[in-house]
Short mmCIF file of C-alpha atoms in Angstrom, two decimals:
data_model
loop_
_atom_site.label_atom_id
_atom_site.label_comp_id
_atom_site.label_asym_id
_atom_site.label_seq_id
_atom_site.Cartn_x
_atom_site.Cartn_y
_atom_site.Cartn_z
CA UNK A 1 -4.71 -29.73 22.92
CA UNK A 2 -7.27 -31.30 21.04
CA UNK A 3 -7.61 -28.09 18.89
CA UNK A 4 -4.09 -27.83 18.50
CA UNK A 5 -3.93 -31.49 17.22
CA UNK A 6 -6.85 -30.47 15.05
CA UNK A 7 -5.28 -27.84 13.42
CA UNK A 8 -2.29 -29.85 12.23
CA UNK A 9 -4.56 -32.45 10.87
CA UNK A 10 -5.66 -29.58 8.36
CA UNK A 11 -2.28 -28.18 7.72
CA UNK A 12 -2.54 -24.84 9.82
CA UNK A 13 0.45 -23.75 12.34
CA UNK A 14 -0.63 -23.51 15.68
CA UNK A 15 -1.87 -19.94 16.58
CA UNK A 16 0.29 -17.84 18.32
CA UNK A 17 -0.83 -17.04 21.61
CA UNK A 18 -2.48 -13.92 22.73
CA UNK A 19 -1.79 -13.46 26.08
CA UNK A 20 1.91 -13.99 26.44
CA UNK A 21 3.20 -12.08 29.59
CA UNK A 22 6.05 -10.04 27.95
CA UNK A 23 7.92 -10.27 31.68
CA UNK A 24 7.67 -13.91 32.48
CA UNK A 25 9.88 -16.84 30.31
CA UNK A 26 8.66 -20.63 29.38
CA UNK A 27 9.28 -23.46 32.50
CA UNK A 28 12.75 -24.64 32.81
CA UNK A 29 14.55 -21.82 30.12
CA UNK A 30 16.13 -18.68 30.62
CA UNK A 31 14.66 -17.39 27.29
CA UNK A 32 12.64 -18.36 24.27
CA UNK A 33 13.57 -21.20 22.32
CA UNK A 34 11.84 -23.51 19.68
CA UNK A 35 10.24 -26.47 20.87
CA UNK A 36 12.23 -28.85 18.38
CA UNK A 37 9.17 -31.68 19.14
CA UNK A 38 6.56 -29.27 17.16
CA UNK A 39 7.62 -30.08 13.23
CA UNK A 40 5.42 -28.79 10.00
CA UNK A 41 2.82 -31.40 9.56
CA UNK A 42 1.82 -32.28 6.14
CA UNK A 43 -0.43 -30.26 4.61
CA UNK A 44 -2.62 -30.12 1.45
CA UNK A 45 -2.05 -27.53 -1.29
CA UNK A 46 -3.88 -24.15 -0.98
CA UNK A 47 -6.20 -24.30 -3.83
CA UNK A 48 -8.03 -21.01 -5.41
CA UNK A 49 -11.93 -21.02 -6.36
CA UNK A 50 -11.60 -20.11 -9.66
CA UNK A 51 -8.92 -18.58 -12.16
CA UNK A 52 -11.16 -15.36 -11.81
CA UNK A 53 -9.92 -15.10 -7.92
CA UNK A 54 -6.16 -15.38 -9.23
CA UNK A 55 -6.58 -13.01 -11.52
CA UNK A 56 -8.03 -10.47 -8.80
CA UNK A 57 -5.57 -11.25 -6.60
CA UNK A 58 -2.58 -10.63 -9.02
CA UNK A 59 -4.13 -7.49 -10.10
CA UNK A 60 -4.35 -6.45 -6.42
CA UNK A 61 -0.57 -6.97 -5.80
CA UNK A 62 0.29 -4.92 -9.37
CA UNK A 63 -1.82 -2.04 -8.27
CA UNK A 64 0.15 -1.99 -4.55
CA UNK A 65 -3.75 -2.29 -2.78
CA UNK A 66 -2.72 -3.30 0.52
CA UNK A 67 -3.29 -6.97 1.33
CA UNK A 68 -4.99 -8.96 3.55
CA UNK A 69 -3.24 -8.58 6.22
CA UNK A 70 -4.77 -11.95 8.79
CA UNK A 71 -4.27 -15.20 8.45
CA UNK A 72 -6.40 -17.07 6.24
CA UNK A 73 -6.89 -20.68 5.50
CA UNK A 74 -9.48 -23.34 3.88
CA UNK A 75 -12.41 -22.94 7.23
CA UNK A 76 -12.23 -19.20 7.08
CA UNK A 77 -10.81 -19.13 10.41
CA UNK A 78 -8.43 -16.02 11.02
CA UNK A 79 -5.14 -14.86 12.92
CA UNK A 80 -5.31 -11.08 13.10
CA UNK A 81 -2.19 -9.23 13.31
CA UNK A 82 0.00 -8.91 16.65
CA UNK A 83 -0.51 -5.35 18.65
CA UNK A 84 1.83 -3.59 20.66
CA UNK A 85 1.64 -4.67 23.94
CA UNK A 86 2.45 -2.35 27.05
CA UNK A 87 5.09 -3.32 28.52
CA UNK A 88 8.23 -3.80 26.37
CA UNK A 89 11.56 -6.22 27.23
CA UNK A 90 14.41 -6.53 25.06
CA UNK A 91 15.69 -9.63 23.82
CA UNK A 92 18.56 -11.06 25.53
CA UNK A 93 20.96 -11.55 22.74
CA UNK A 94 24.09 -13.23 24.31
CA UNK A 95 21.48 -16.31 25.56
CA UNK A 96 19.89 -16.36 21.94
CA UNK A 97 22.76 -19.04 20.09
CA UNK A 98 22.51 -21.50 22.19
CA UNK A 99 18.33 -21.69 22.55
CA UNK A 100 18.56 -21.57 18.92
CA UNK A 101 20.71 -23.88 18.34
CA UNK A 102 19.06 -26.32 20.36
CA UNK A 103 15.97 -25.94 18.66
CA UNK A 104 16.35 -25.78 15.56
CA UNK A 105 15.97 -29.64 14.92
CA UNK A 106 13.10 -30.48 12.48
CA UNK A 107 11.85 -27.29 11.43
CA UNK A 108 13.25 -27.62 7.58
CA UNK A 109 9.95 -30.23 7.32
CA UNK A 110 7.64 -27.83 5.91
CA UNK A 111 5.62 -28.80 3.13
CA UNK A 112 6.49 -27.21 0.20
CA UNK A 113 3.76 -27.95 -2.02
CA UNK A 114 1.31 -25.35 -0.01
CA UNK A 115 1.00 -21.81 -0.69
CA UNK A 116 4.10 -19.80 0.58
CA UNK A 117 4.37 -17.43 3.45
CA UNK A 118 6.09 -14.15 3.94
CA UNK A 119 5.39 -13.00 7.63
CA UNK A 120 6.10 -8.78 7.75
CA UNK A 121 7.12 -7.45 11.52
CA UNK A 122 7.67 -4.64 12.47
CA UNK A 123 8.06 -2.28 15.64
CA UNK A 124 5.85 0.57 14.03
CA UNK A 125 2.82 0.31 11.90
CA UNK A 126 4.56 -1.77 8.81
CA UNK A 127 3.90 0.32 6.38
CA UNK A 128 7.19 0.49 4.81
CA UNK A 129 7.71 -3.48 4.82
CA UNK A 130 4.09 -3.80 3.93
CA UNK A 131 3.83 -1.63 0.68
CA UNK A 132 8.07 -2.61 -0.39
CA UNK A 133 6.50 -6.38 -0.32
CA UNK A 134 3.33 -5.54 -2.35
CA UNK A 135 6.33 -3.53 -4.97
CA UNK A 136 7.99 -6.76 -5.12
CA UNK A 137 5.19 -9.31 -5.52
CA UNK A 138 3.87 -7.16 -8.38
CA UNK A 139 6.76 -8.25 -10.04
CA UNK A 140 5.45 -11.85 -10.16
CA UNK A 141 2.01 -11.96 -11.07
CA UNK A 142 2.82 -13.76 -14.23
CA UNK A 143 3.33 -16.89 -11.66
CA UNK A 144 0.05 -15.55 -9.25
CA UNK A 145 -2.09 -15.68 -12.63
CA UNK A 146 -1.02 -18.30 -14.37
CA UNK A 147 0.94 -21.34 -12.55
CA UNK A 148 -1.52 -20.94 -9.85
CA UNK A 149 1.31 -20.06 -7.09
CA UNK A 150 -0.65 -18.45 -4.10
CA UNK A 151 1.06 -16.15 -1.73
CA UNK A 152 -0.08 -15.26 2.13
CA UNK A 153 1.25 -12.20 3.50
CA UNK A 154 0.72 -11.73 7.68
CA UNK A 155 1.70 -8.13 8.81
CA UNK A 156 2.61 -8.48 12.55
CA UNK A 157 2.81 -4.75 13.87
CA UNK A 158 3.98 -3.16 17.00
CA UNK A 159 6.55 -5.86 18.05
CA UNK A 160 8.64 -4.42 20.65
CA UNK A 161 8.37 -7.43 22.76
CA UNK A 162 11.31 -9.83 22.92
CA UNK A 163 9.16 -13.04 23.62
CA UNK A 164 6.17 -11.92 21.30
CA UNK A 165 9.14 -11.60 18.56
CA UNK A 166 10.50 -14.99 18.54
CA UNK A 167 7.17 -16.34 18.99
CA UNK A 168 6.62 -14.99 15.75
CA UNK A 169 10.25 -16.30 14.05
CA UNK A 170 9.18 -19.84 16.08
CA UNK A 171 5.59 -19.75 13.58
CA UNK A 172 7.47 -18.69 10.72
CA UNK A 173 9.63 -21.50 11.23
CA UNK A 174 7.41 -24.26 11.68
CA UNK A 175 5.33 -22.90 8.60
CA UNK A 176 8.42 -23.01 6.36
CA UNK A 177 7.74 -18.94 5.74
CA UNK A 178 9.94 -16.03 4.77
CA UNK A 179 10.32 -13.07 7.91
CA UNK A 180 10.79 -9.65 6.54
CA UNK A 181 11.13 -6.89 8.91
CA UNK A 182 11.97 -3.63 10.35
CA UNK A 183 12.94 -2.98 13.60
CA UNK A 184 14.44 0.29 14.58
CA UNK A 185 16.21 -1.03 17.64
CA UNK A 186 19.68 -2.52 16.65
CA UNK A 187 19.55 -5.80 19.26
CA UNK A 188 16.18 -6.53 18.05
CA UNK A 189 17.41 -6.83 14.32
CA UNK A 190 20.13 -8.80 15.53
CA UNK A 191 18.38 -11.21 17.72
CA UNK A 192 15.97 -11.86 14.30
CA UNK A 193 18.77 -11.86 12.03
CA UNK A 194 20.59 -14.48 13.95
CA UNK A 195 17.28 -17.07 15.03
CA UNK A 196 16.51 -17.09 11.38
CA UNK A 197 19.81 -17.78 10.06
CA UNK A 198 20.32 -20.35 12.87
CA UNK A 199 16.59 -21.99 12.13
CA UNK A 200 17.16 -21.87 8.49
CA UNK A 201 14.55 -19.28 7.78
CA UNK A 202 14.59 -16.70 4.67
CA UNK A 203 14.64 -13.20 6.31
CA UNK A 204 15.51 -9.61 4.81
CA UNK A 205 16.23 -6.71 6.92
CA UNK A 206 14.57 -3.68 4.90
CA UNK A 207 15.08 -0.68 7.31
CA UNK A 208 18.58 -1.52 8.83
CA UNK A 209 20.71 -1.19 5.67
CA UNK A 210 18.91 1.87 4.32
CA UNK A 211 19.51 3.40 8.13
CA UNK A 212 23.50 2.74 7.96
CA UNK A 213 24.12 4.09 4.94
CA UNK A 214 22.29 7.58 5.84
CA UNK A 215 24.15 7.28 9.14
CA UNK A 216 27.46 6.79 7.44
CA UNK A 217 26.09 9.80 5.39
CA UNK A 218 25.56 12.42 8.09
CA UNK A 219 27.75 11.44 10.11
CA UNK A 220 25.52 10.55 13.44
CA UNK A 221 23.57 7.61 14.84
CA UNK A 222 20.43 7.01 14.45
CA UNK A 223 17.94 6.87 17.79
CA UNK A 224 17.07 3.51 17.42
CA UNK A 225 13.44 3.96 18.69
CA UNK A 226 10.72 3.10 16.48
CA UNK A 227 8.89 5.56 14.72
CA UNK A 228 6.04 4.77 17.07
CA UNK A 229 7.96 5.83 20.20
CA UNK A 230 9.41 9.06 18.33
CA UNK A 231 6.71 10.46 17.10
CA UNK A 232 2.98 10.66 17.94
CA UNK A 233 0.03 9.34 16.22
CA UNK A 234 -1.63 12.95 16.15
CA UNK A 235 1.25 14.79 14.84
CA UNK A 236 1.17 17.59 12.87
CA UNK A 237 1.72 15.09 9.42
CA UNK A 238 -1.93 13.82 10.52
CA UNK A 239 -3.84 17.02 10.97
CA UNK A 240 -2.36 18.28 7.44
CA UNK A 241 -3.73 14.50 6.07
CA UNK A 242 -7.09 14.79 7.18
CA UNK A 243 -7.44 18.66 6.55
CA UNK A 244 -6.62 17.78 3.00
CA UNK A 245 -9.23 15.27 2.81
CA UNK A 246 -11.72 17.45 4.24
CA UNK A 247 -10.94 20.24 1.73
CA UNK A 248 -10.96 18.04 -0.93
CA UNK A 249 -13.95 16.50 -0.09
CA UNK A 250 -15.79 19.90 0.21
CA UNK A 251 -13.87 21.26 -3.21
CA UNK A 252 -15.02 17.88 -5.77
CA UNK A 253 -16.09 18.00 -9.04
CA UNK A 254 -16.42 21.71 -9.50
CA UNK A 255 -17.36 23.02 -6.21
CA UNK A 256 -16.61 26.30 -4.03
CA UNK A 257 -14.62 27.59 -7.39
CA UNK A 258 -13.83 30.72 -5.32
CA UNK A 259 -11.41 28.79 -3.34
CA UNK A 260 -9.13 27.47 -6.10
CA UNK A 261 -6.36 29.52 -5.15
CA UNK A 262 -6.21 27.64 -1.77
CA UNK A 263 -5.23 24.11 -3.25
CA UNK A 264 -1.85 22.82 -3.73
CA UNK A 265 -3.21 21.26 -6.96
CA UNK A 266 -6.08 21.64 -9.32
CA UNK A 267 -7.22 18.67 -11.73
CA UNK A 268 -8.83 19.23 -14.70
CA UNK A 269 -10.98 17.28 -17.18
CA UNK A 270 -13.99 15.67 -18.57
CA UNK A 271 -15.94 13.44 -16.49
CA UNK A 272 -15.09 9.96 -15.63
CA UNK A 273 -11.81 10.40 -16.24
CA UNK A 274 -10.70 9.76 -12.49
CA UNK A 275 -10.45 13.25 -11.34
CA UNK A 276 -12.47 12.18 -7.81
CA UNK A 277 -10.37 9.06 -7.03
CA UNK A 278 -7.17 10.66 -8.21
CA UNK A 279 -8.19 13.76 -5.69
CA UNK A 280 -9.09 11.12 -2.75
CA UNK A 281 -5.51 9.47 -2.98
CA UNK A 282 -3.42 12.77 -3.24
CA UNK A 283 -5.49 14.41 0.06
CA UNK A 284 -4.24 10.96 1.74
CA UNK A 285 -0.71 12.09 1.12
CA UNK A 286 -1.40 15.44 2.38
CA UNK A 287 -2.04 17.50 -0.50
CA UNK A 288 -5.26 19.97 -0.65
CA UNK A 289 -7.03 19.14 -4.08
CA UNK A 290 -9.37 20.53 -6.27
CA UNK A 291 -10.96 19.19 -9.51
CA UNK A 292 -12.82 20.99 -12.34
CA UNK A 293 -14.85 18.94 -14.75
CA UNK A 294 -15.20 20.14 -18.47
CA UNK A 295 -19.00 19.73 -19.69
CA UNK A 296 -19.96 20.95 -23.45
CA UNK A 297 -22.00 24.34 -22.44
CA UNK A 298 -20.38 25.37 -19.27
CA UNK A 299 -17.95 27.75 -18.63
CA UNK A 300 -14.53 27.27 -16.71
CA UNK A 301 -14.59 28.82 -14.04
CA UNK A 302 -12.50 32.57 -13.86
CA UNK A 303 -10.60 31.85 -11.20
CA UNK A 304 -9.25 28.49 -12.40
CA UNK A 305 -7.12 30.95 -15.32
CA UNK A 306 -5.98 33.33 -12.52
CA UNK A 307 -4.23 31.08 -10.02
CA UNK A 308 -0.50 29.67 -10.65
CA UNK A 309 -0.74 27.50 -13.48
CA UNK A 310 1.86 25.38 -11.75
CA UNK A 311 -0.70 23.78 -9.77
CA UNK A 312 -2.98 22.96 -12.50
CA UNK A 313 -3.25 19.41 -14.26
CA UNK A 314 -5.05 18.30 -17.11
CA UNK A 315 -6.32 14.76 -18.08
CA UNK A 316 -6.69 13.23 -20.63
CA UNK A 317 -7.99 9.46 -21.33
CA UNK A 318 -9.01 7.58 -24.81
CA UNK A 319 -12.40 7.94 -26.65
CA UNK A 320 -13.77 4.45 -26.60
CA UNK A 321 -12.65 3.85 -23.00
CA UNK A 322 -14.37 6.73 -21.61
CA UNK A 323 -17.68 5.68 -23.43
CA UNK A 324 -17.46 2.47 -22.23
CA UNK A 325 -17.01 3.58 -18.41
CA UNK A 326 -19.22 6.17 -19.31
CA UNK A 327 -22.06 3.54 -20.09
CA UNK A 328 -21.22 1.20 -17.13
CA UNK A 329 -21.81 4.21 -14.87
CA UNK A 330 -25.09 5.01 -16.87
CA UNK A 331 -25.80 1.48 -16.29
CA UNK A 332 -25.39 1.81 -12.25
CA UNK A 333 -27.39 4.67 -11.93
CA UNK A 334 -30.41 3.46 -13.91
CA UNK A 335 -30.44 5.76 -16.39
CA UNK A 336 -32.46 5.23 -19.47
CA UNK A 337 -31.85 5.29 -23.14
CA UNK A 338 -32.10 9.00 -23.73
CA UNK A 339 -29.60 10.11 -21.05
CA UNK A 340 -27.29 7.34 -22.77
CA UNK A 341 -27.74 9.55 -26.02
CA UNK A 342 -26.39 12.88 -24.16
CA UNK A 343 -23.54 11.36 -21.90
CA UNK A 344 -22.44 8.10 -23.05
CA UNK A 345 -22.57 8.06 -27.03
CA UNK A 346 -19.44 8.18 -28.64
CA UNK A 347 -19.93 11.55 -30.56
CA UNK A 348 -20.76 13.59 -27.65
CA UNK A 349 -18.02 11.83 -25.90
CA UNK A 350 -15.13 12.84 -28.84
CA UNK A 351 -16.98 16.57 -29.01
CA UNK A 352 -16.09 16.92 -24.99
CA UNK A 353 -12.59 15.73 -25.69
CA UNK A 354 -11.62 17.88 -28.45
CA UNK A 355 -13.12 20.33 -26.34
CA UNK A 356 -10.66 19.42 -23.79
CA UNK A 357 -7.90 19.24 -25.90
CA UNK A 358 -8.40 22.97 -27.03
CA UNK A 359 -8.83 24.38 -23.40
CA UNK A 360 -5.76 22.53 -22.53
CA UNK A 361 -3.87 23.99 -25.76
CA UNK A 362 -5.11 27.42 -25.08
CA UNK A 363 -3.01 26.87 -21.67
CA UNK A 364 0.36 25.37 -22.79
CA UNK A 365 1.57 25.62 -19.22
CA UNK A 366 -0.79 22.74 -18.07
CA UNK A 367 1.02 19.75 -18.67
CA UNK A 368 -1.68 16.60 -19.53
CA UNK A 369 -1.89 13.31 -18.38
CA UNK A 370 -2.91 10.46 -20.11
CA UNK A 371 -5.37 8.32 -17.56
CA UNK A 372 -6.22 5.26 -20.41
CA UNK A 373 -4.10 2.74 -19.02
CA UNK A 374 -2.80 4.11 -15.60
CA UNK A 375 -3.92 3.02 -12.21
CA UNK A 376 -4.44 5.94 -9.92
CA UNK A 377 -1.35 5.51 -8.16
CA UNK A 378 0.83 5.83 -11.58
CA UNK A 379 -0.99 8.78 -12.49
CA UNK A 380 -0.79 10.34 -8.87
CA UNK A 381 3.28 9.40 -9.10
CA UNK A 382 3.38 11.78 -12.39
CA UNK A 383 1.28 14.88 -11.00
CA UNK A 384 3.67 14.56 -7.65
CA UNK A 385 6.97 14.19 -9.62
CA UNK A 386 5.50 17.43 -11.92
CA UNK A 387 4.44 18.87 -8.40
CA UNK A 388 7.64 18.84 -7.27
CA UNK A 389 9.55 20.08 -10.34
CA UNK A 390 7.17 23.06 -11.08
CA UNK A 391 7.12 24.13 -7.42
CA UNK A 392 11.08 24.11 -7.47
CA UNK A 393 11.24 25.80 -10.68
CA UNK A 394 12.95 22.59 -12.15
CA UNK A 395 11.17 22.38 -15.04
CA UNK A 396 8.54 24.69 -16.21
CA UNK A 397 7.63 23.23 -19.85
CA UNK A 398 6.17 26.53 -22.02
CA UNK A 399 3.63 24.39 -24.77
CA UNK A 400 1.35 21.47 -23.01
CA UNK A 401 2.73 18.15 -22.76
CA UNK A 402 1.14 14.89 -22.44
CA UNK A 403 2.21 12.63 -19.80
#
């Protein structure tokens, strides 16, 4: 108790408890309600260390990084996320109005003036809430940058637990937060649609929409099990993931040319133009990669001009950038003076270019990629989308393009 009264002093919701029995229900109460006698205290505005940690942060959300995903307040203390427990029970939905109803007294208290909450559940991993909330809060980093208006996310994954649920919905209420979820099964929607509209809480249902319509569509209903019950961890979408990785791994920056014709796609370009990283986050998503740098001196390799050109990608990036990541990297490894005159000076840096730009127009079918001013995951987006339209003969442009 005297922790819990501690906590409100600071301004932090009591925890939500980690050993809830998911069979047994709270003294005197058929089911879970919210203790009306437990309002937001007051607490003091979240304040950031320095504009420099805004900034980081907003660029963090525009990129689509994943978040921090626990719970994290002024004394560094932490609330990981929920886990699926192993027993499951469903929530009773015809008891839910009325232990909503009357509970829902003095939970519109919230403060506020502190940073805002948007609690993610979800039955499976919460992947798709997770990422379709980092989409939307790229949208405001304007506000994340510069009025100073800081966001938590919590990701609470694996909630097929009634109780453990509105546990969760009870926190989000007495923190004033927003609940977005997805939950496959249809009564556990409903039993979180209905406590937050009845506790006045801001809630979007992301997967249940999307799954009527494509029901509607074809013409069947969907399972309603979560995508944790219908498929298995170590599927066969898993082994193709981290046999990618491995054979990208083994096939970077040049390596085991012989093997070219066994990637789904080949990158190609000078160094430091991203060709590694860009590799690393296409294997993730399944996809066997290979990259081939271009160096002033060496020769392509024979076999890169012999496999389908539909797999093959060039990049592309701007002069005075590449120097200048060129010479950071120079930098970081130590490297002296002389080395800077060979790899990071800006006429040896143009000559490798053009060089690049005549290999690339000696192969029209290669469409380019401009890297300057893309994160990874833009540029990955454009060699799928090209993936996909060369592999189904959608578009197969005949001089080189730049993208």
């Amino acid at each position: 108790m005297a922790l819990l009264s501690a906590m409100k002093l600071q301004g932090r919701p009591p925890p939500i408890s980690s050993n809830l029995n998911p069979n047994s229900k709270p003294a005197g109460s058929d089911s879970v309600s919210l203790n009306a006698s437990e309002p937001g205290s007051e607490r003091k505005p979240r304040k950031f260390s320095s504009q420099l940690n805004r900034w980081n942060r907003a660029r963090t959300l525009r990129s689509g990084t994943k978040l921090d995903s626990t719970i994290t307040n002024g004394s560094n203390n932490t609330t990981g996320p929920m886990r699926p427990i192993e027993s499951s029970s469903r929530t009773d939905v015809s008891t839910l109005d009325s232990d909503v109803s009357s509970s829902s007294n003095g939970v519109s208290e919230a403060d506020m003036t502190a940073a805002k909450s948007i609690y993610i559940v979800s039955d499976g991993t919460g992947w798709t809430a997770e990422h379709a909330v980092n989409a939307a809060l790229g949208q405001f980093d304007y506000c994340l940058v510069d009025r100073g208006c800081p966001v938590n996310t919590h990701l609470f994954s694996g909630i097929e637990d009634g109780e453990k649920l509105m546990e969760i919905i009870k926190q989000a209420a007495r923190e004033g937060a927003m609940v977005i979820y997805t939950l496959a099964d249809p009564s556990m929607a409903e039993a979180t649609m209905r406590a937050c509209k009845l506790w006045k809480i801001p809630s979007l249902d992301i997967l249940g929409p999307i799954t009527e319509s494509i029901s509607s569509h074809l013409g069947t209903n969907p399972s309603g099990l979560s995508r944790g019950i219908t498929n298995s961890s170590l599927n066969e979408d898993y082994f193709k993931r981290i046999e990618a990785i491995e054979f990208t791994i083994k096939h970077d920056d040049g390596a085991l040319p012989e093997n070219l014709e066994k990637a789904d796609i080949v990158l190609v370009g000078v160094s430091r133009t991203g060709k590694t990283p860009l590799s690393t986050y296409l294997a993730q998503k399944g996809y066997k990669v290979s990259n081939v740098p271009i160096v002033n001196g060496v020769d392509l390799p024979k076999t890169l001009f012999e496999i389908d050109p539909r797999k093959v990608f060039g990049l592309m990036i701007n002069p005075l950038v590449l120097q200048g990541i060129r010479e950071a990297r120079a930098k970081s490894l130590g490297l002296g003076s002389s080395f800077k005159t060979k790899y990071s000076e800006l006429g040896s840096v143009k000559e490798e270019l053009e060089l690049a730009k005549k290999i690339f127009a000696e192969n029209p079918t290669w469409p380019v990629i401009e890297v300057t001013e893309s994160a990874i995951e833009e540029t990955a987006a454009v060699v799928l989308r090209l993936y996909d339209e060369r592999q189904s003969n959608r578009a197969m442009p005949r001089i080189s393009k730049s993208y």
